[in-house]
PDB file of C-alpha atoms in Angstrom:
ATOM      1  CA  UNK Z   1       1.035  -1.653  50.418  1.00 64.00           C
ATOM      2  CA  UNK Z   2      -1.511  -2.299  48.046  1.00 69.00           C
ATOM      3  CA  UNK Z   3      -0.841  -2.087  44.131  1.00 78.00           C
ATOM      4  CA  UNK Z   4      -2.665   0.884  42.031  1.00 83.00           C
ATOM      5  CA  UNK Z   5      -4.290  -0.544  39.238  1.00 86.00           C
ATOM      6  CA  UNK Z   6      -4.104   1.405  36.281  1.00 87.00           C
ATOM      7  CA  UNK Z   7      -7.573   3.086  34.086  1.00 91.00           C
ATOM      8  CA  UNK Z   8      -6.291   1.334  30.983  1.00 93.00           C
ATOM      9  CA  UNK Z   9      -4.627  -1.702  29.225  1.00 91.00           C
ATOM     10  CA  UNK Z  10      -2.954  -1.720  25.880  1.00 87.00           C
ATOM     11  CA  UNK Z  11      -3.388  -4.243  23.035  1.00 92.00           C
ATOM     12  CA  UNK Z  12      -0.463  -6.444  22.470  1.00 86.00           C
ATOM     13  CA  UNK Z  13      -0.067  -6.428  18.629  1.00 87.00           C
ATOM     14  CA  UNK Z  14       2.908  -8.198  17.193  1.00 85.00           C
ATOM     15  CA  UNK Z  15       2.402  -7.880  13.486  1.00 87.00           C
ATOM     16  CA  UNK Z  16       4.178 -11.167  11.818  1.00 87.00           C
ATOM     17  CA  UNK Z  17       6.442  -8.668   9.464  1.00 90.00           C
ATOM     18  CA  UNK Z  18       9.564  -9.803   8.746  1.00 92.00           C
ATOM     19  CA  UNK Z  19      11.042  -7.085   6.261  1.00 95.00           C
ATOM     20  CA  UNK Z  20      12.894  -5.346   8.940  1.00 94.00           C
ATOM     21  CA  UNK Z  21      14.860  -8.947  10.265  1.00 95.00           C
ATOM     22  CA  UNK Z  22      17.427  -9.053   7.766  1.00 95.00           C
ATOM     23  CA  UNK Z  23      18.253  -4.989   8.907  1.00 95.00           C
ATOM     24  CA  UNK Z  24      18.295  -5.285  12.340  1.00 94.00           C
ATOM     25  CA  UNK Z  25      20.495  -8.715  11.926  1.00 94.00           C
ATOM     26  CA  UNK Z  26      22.670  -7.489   9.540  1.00 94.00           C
ATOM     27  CA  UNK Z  27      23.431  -4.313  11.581  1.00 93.00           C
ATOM     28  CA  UNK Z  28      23.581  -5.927  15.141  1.00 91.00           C
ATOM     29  CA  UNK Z  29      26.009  -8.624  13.919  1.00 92.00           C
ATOM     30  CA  UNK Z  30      28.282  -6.151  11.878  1.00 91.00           C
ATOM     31  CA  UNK Z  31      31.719  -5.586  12.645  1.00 89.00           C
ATOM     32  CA  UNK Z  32      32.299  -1.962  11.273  1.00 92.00           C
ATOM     33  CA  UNK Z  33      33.146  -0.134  14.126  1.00 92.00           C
ATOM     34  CA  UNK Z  34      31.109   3.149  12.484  1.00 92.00           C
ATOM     35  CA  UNK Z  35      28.316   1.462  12.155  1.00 94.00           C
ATOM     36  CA  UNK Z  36      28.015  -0.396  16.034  1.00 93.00           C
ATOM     37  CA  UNK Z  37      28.998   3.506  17.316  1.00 93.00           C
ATOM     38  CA  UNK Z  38      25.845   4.499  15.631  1.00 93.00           C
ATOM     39  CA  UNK Z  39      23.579   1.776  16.273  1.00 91.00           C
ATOM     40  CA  UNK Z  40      24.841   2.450  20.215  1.00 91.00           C
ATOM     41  CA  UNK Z  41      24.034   6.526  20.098  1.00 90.00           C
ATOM     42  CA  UNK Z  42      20.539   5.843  18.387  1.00 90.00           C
ATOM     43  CA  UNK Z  43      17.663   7.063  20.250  1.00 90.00           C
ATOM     44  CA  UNK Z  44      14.345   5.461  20.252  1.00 91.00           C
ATOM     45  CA  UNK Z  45      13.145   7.422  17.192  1.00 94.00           C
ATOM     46  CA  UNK Z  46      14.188   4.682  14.403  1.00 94.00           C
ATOM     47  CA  UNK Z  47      12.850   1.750  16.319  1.00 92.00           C
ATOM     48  CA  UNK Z  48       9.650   3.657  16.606  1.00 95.00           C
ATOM     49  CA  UNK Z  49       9.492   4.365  13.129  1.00 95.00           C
ATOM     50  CA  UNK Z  50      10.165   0.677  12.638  1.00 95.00           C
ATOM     51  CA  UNK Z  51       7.434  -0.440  14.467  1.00 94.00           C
ATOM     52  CA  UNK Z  52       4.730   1.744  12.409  1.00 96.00           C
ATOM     53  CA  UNK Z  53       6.434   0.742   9.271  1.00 96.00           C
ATOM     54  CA  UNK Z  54       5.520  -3.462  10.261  1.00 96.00           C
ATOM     55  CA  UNK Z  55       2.307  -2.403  11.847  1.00 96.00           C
ATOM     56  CA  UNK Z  56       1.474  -0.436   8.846  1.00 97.00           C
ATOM     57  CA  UNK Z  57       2.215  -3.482   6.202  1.00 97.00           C
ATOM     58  CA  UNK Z  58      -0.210  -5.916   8.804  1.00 96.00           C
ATOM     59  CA  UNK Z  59      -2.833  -3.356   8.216  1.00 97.00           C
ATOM     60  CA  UNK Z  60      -2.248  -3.012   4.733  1.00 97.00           C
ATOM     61  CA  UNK Z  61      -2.522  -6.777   4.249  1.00 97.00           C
ATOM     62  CA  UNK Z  62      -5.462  -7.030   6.092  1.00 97.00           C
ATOM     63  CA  UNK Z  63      -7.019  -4.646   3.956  1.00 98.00           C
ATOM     64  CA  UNK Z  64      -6.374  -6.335   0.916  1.00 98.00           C
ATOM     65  CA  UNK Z  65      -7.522  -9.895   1.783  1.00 98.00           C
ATOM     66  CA  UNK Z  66     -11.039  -7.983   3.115  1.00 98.00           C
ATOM     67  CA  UNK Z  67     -10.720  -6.436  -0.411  1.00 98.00           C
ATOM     68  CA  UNK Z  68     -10.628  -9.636  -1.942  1.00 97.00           C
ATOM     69  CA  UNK Z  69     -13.135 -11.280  -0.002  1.00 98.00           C
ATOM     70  CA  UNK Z  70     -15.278  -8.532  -1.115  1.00 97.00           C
ATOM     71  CA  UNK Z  71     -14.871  -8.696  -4.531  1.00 97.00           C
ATOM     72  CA  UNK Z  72     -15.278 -12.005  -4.658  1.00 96.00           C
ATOM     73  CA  UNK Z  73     -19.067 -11.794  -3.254  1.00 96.00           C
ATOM     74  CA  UNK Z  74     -19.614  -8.521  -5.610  1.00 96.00           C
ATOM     75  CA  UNK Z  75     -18.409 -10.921  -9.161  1.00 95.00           C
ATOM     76  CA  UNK Z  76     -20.788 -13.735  -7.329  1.00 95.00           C
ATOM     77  CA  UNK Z  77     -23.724 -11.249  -7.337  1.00 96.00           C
ATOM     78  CA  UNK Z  78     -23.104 -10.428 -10.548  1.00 95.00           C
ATOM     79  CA  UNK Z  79     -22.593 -13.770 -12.389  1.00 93.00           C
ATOM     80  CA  UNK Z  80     -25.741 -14.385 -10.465  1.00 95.00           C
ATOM     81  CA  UNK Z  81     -27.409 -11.544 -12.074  1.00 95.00           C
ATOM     82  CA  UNK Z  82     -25.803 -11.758 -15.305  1.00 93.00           C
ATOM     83  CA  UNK Z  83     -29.597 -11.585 -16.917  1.00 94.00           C
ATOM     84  CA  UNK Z  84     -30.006  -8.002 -15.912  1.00 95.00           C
ATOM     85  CA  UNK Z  85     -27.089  -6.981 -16.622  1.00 94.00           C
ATOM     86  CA  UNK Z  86     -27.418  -7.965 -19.832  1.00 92.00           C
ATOM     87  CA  UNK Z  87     -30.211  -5.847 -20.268  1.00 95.00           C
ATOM     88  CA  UNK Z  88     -27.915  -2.861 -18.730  1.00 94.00           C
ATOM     89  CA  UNK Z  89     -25.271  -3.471 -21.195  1.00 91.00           C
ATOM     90  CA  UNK Z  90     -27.994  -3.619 -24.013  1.00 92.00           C
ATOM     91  CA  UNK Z  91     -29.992  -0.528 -22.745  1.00 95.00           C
ATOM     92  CA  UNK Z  92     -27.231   1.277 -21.247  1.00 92.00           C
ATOM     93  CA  UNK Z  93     -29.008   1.641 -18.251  1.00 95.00           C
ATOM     94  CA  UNK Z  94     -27.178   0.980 -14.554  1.00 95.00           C
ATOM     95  CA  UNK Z  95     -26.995  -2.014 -12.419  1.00 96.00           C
ATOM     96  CA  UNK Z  96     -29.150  -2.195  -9.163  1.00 95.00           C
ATOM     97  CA  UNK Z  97     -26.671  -4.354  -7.249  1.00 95.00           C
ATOM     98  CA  UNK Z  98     -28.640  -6.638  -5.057  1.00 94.00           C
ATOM     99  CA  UNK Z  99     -27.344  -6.151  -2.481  1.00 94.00           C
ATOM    100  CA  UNK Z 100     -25.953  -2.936  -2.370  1.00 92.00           C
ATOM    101  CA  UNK Z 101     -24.029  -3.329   0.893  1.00 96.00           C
ATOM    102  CA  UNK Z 102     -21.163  -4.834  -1.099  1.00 96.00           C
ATOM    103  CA  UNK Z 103     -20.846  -2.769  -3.359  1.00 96.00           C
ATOM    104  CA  UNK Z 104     -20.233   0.101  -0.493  1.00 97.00           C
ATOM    105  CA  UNK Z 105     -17.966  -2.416   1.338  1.00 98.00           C
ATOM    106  CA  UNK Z 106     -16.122  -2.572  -2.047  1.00 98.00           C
ATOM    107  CA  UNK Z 107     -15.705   0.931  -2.044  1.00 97.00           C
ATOM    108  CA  UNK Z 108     -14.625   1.326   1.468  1.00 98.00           C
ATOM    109  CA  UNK Z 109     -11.813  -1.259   0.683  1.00 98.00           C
ATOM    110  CA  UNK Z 110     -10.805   0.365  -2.116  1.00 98.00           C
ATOM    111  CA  UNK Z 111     -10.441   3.944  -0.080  1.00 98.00           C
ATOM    112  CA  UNK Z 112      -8.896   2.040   2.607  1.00 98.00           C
ATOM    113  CA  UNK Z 113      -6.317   0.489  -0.003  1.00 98.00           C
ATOM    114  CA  UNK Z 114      -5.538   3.830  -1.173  1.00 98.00           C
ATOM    115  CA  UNK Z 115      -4.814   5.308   2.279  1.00 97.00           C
ATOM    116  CA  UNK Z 116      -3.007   2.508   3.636  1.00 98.00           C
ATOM    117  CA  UNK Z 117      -0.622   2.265   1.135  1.00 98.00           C
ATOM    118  CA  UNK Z 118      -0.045   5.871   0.358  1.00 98.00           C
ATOM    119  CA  UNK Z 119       0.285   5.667   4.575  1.00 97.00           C
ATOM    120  CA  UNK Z 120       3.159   2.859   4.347  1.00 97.00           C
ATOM    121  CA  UNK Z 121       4.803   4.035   1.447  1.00 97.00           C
ATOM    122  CA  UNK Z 122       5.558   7.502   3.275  1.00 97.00           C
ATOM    123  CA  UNK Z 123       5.892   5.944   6.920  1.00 97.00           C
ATOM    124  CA  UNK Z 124       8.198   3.467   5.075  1.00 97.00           C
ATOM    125  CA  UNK Z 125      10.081   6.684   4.050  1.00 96.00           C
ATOM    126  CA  UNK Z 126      10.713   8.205   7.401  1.00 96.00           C
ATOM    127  CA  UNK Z 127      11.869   4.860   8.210  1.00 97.00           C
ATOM    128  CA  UNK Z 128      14.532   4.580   5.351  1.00 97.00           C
ATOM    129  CA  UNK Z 129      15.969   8.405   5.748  1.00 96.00           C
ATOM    130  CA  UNK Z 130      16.068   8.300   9.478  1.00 96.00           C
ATOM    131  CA  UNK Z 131      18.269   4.914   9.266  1.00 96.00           C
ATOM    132  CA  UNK Z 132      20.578   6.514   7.002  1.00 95.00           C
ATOM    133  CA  UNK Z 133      20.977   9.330   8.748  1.00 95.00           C
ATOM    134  CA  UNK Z 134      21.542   7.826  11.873  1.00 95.00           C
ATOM    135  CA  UNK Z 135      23.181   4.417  10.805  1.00 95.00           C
ATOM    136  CA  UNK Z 136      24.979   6.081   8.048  1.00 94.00           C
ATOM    137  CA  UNK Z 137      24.998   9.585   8.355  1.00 93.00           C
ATOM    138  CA  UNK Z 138      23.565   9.970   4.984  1.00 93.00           C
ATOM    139  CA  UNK Z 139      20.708  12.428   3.633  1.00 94.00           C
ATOM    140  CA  UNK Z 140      18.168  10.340   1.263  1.00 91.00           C
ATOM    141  CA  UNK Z 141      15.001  11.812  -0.299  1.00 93.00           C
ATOM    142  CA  UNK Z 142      11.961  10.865  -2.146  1.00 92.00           C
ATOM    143  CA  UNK Z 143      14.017  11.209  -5.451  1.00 95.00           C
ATOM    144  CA  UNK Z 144      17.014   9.217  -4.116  1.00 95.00           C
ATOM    145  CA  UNK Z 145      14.616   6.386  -2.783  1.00 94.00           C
ATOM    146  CA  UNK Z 146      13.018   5.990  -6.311  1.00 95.00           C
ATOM    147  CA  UNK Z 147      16.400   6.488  -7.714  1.00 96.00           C
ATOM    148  CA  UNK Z 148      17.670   3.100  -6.161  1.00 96.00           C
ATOM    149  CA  UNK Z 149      14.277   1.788  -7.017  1.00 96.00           C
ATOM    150  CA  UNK Z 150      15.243   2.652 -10.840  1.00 96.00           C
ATOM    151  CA  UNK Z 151      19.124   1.079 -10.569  1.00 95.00           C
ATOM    152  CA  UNK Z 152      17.229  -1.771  -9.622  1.00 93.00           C
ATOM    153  CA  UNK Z 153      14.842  -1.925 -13.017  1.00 96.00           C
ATOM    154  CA  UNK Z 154      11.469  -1.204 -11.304  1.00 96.00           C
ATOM    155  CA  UNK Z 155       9.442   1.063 -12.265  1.00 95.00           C
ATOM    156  CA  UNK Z 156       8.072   4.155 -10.135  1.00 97.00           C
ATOM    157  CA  UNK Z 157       5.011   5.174 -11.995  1.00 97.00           C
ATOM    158  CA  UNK Z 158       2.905   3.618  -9.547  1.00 97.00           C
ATOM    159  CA  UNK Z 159       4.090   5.875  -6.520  1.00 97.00           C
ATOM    160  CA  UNK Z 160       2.430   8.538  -8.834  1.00 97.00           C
ATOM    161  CA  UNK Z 161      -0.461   6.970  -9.255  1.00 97.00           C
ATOM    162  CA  UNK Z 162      -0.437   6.155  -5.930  1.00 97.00           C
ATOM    163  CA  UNK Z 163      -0.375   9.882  -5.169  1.00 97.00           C
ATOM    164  CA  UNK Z 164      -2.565  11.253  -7.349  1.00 98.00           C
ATOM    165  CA  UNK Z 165      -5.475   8.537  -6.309  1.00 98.00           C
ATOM    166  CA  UNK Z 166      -4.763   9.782  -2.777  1.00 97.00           C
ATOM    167  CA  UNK Z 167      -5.324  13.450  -2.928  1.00 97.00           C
ATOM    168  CA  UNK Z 168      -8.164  12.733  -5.328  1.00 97.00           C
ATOM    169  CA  UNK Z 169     -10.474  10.467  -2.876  1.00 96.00           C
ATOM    170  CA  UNK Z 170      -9.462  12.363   0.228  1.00 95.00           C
ATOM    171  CA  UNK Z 171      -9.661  15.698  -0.918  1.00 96.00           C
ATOM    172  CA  UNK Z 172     -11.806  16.192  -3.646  1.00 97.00           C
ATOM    173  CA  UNK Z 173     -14.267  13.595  -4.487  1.00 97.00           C
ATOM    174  CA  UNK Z 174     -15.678  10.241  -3.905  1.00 96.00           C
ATOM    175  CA  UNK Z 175     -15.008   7.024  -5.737  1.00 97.00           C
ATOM    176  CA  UNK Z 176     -17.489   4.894  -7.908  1.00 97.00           C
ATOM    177  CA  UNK Z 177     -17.807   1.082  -9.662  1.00 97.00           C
ATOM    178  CA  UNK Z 178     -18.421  -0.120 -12.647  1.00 97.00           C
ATOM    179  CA  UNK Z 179     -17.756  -3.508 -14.596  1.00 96.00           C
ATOM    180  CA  UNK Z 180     -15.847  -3.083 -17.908  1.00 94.00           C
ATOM    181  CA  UNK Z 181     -17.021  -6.380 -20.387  1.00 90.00           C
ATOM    182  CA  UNK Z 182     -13.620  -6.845 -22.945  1.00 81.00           C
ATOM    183  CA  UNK Z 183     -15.979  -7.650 -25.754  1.00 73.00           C
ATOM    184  CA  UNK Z 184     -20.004  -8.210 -26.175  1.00 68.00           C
ATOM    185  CA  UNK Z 185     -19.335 -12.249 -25.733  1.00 66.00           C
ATOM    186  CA  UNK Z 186     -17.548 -12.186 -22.942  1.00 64.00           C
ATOM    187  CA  UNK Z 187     -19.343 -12.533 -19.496  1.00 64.00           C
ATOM    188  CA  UNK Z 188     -16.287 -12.147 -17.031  1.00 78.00           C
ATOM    189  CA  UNK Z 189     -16.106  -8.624 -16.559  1.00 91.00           C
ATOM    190  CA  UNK Z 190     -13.791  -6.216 -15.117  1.00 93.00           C
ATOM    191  CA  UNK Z 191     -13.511  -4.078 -12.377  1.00 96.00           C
ATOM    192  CA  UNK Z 192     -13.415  -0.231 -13.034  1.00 97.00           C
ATOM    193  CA  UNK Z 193     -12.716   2.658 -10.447  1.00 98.00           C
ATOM    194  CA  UNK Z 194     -14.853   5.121 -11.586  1.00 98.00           C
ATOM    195  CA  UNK Z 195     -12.936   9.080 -10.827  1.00 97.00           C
ATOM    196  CA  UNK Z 196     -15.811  11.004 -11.942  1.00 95.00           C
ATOM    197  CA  UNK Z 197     -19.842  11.536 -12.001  1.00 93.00           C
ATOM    198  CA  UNK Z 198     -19.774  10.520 -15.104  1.00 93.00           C
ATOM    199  CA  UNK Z 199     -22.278   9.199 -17.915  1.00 90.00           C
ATOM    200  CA  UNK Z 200     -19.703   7.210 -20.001  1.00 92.00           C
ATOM    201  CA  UNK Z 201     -16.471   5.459 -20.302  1.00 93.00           C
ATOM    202  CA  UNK Z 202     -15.257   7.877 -23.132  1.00 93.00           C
ATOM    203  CA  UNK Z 203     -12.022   9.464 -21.104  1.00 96.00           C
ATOM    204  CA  UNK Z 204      -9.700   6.961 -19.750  1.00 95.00           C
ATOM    205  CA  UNK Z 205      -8.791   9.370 -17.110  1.00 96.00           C
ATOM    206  CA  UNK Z 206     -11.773   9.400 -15.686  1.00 97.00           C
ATOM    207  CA  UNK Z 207     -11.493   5.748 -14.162  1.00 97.00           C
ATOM    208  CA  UNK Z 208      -8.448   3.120 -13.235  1.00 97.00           C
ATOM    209  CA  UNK Z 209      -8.055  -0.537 -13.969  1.00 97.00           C
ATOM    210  CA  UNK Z 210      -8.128  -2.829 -11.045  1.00 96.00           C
ATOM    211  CA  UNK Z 211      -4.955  -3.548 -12.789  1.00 96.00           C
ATOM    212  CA  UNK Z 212      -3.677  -0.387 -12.266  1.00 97.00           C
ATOM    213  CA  UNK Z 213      -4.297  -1.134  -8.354  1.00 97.00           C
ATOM    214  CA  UNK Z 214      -2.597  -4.099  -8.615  1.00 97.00           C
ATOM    215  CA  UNK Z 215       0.527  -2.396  -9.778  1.00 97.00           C
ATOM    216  CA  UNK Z 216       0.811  -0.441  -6.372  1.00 98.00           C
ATOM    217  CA  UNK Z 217       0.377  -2.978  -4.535  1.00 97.00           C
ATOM    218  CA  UNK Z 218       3.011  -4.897  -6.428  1.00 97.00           C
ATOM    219  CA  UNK Z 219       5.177  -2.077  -7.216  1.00 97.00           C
ATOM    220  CA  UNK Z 220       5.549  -1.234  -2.682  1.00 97.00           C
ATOM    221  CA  UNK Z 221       6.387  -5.074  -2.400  1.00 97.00           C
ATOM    222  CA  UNK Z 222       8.808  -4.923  -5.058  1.00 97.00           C
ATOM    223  CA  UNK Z 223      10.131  -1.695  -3.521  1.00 97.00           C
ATOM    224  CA  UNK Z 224      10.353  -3.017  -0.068  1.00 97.00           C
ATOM    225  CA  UNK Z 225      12.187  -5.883  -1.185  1.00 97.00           C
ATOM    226  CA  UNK Z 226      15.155  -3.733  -3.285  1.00 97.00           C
ATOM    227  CA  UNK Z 227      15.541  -1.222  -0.368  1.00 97.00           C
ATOM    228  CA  UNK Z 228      15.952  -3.988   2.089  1.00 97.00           C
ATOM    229  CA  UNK Z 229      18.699  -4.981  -0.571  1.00 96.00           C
ATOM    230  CA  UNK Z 230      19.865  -1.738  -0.522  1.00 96.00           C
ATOM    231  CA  UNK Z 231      20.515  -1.219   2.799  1.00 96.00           C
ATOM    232  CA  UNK Z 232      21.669  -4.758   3.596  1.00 96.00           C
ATOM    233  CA  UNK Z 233      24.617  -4.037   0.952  1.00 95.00           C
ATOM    234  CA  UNK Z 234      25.136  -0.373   2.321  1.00 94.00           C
ATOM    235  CA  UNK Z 235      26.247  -2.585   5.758  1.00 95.00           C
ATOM    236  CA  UNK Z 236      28.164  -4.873   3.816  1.00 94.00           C
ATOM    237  CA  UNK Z 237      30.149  -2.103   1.982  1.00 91.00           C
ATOM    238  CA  UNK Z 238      30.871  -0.685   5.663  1.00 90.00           C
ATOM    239  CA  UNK Z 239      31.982  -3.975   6.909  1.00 86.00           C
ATOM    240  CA  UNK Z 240      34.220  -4.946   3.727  1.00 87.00           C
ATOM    241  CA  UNK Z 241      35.904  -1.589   4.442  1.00 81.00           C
ATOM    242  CA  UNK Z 242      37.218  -1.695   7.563  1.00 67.00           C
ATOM    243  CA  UNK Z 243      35.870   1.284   8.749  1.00 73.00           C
TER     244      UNK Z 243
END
């Protein structure tokens, strides 16, 4: 009998994430009797999550390093036409980027930064309270998550931001650029995420720091890496008591 070919064929994607090794180690090599009976009655609802959560961080890293490339070619342009902007800065007139397709690539990164990350920090979430609740029969929220974030000495002011920057650009407005120079000597500017149709720089909350970027995307990895503690000693303590 012949074979039916199926309409459709999936994409084999095998994101090289290895947060979730440690866990799954940890937890298939543990010797608490709770915790195997758990692991055994799971249904496919935490692996699932697991998968978006390492699928999500791929796509989150790929977004950054086309951020960066990006950037990159948008400080080239401008150290290029540092002349002009010269006469900008002294005129206060705007910049006519060159090219002006990077500076809308530079925007779409940055949305796509935003929405990625706001993305894996919430997927990343789903992932952490469904474990405990099936793996430990525990009830973690939001608060309890940045709690053990907080035991750990990070700070939390970037989920937040994180947050805030989310609902802004997706619900209410659009995002803009422009280059911040520290002092009137110095030629290496900064980057500036501009919140607002705005004519000047007077209200700090009307942009963000590329800085202040940087501390999300600093502020997940350093979260990722204390919850993975977290949980890895949340096994241990079931192991060392015999239960």
């Amino acid at each position: 009998m012949a074979k039916t070919r199926q309409n459709h064929v999936f994409f084999e994607f095998s994101p090289h994430i290895t947060w979730l090794y440690p866990i799954w180690n940890a937890l298939n090599a543990c010797t608490s009797e709770t915790l195997r009976e758990a692991n055994s009655k799971r249904d496919s609802t935490l692996g699932d999550f697991a998968i978006a959560v390492a699928t999500k961080l791929a796509i989150l890293g790929a977004v950054v390093n086309r951020f960066n490339a990006d950037y990159r070619n948008l400080l080239k342009l401008a150290a290029d036409d540092a002349k002009n902007i010269q006469t900008n800065r002294e005129t206060g007139t705007v910049w006519r980027v060159p090219d002006t397709r990077i500076a809308y690539e530079v925007l779409a990164d940055i949305e796509a930064f935003i929405f990625e990350a706001r993305s894996t920090y919430e997927i990343l979430g789903k992932f952490l309270r469904t474990f405990c609740k099936v793996i430990f029969d525990k009830v973690l929220t939001e608060e309890d998550l940045k709690a053990i974030l907080r035991s750990g000495g990070l700070d939390v002011a970037w989920t937040t931001l994180l947050r805030d920057e989310r609902v802004l650009f997706f619900h209410n407005t659009a995002p803009w650029l422009a280059l911040l120079f520290p002092d009137e000597k110095t030629d290496s500017p900064e980057l500036l995420i501009v919140r607002e149709n705005v004519k000047t720089l007077d209200d700090p909350d009307t942009f963000a720091h590329l800085a202040d970027y940087d501390r999300i995307y600093w502020g997940l990895g350093s979260a990722l890496d204390k919850l993975q503690q977290h949980i890895l000693a949340e096994i241990t303590r079931y192991e060392q008591s015999g239960k």
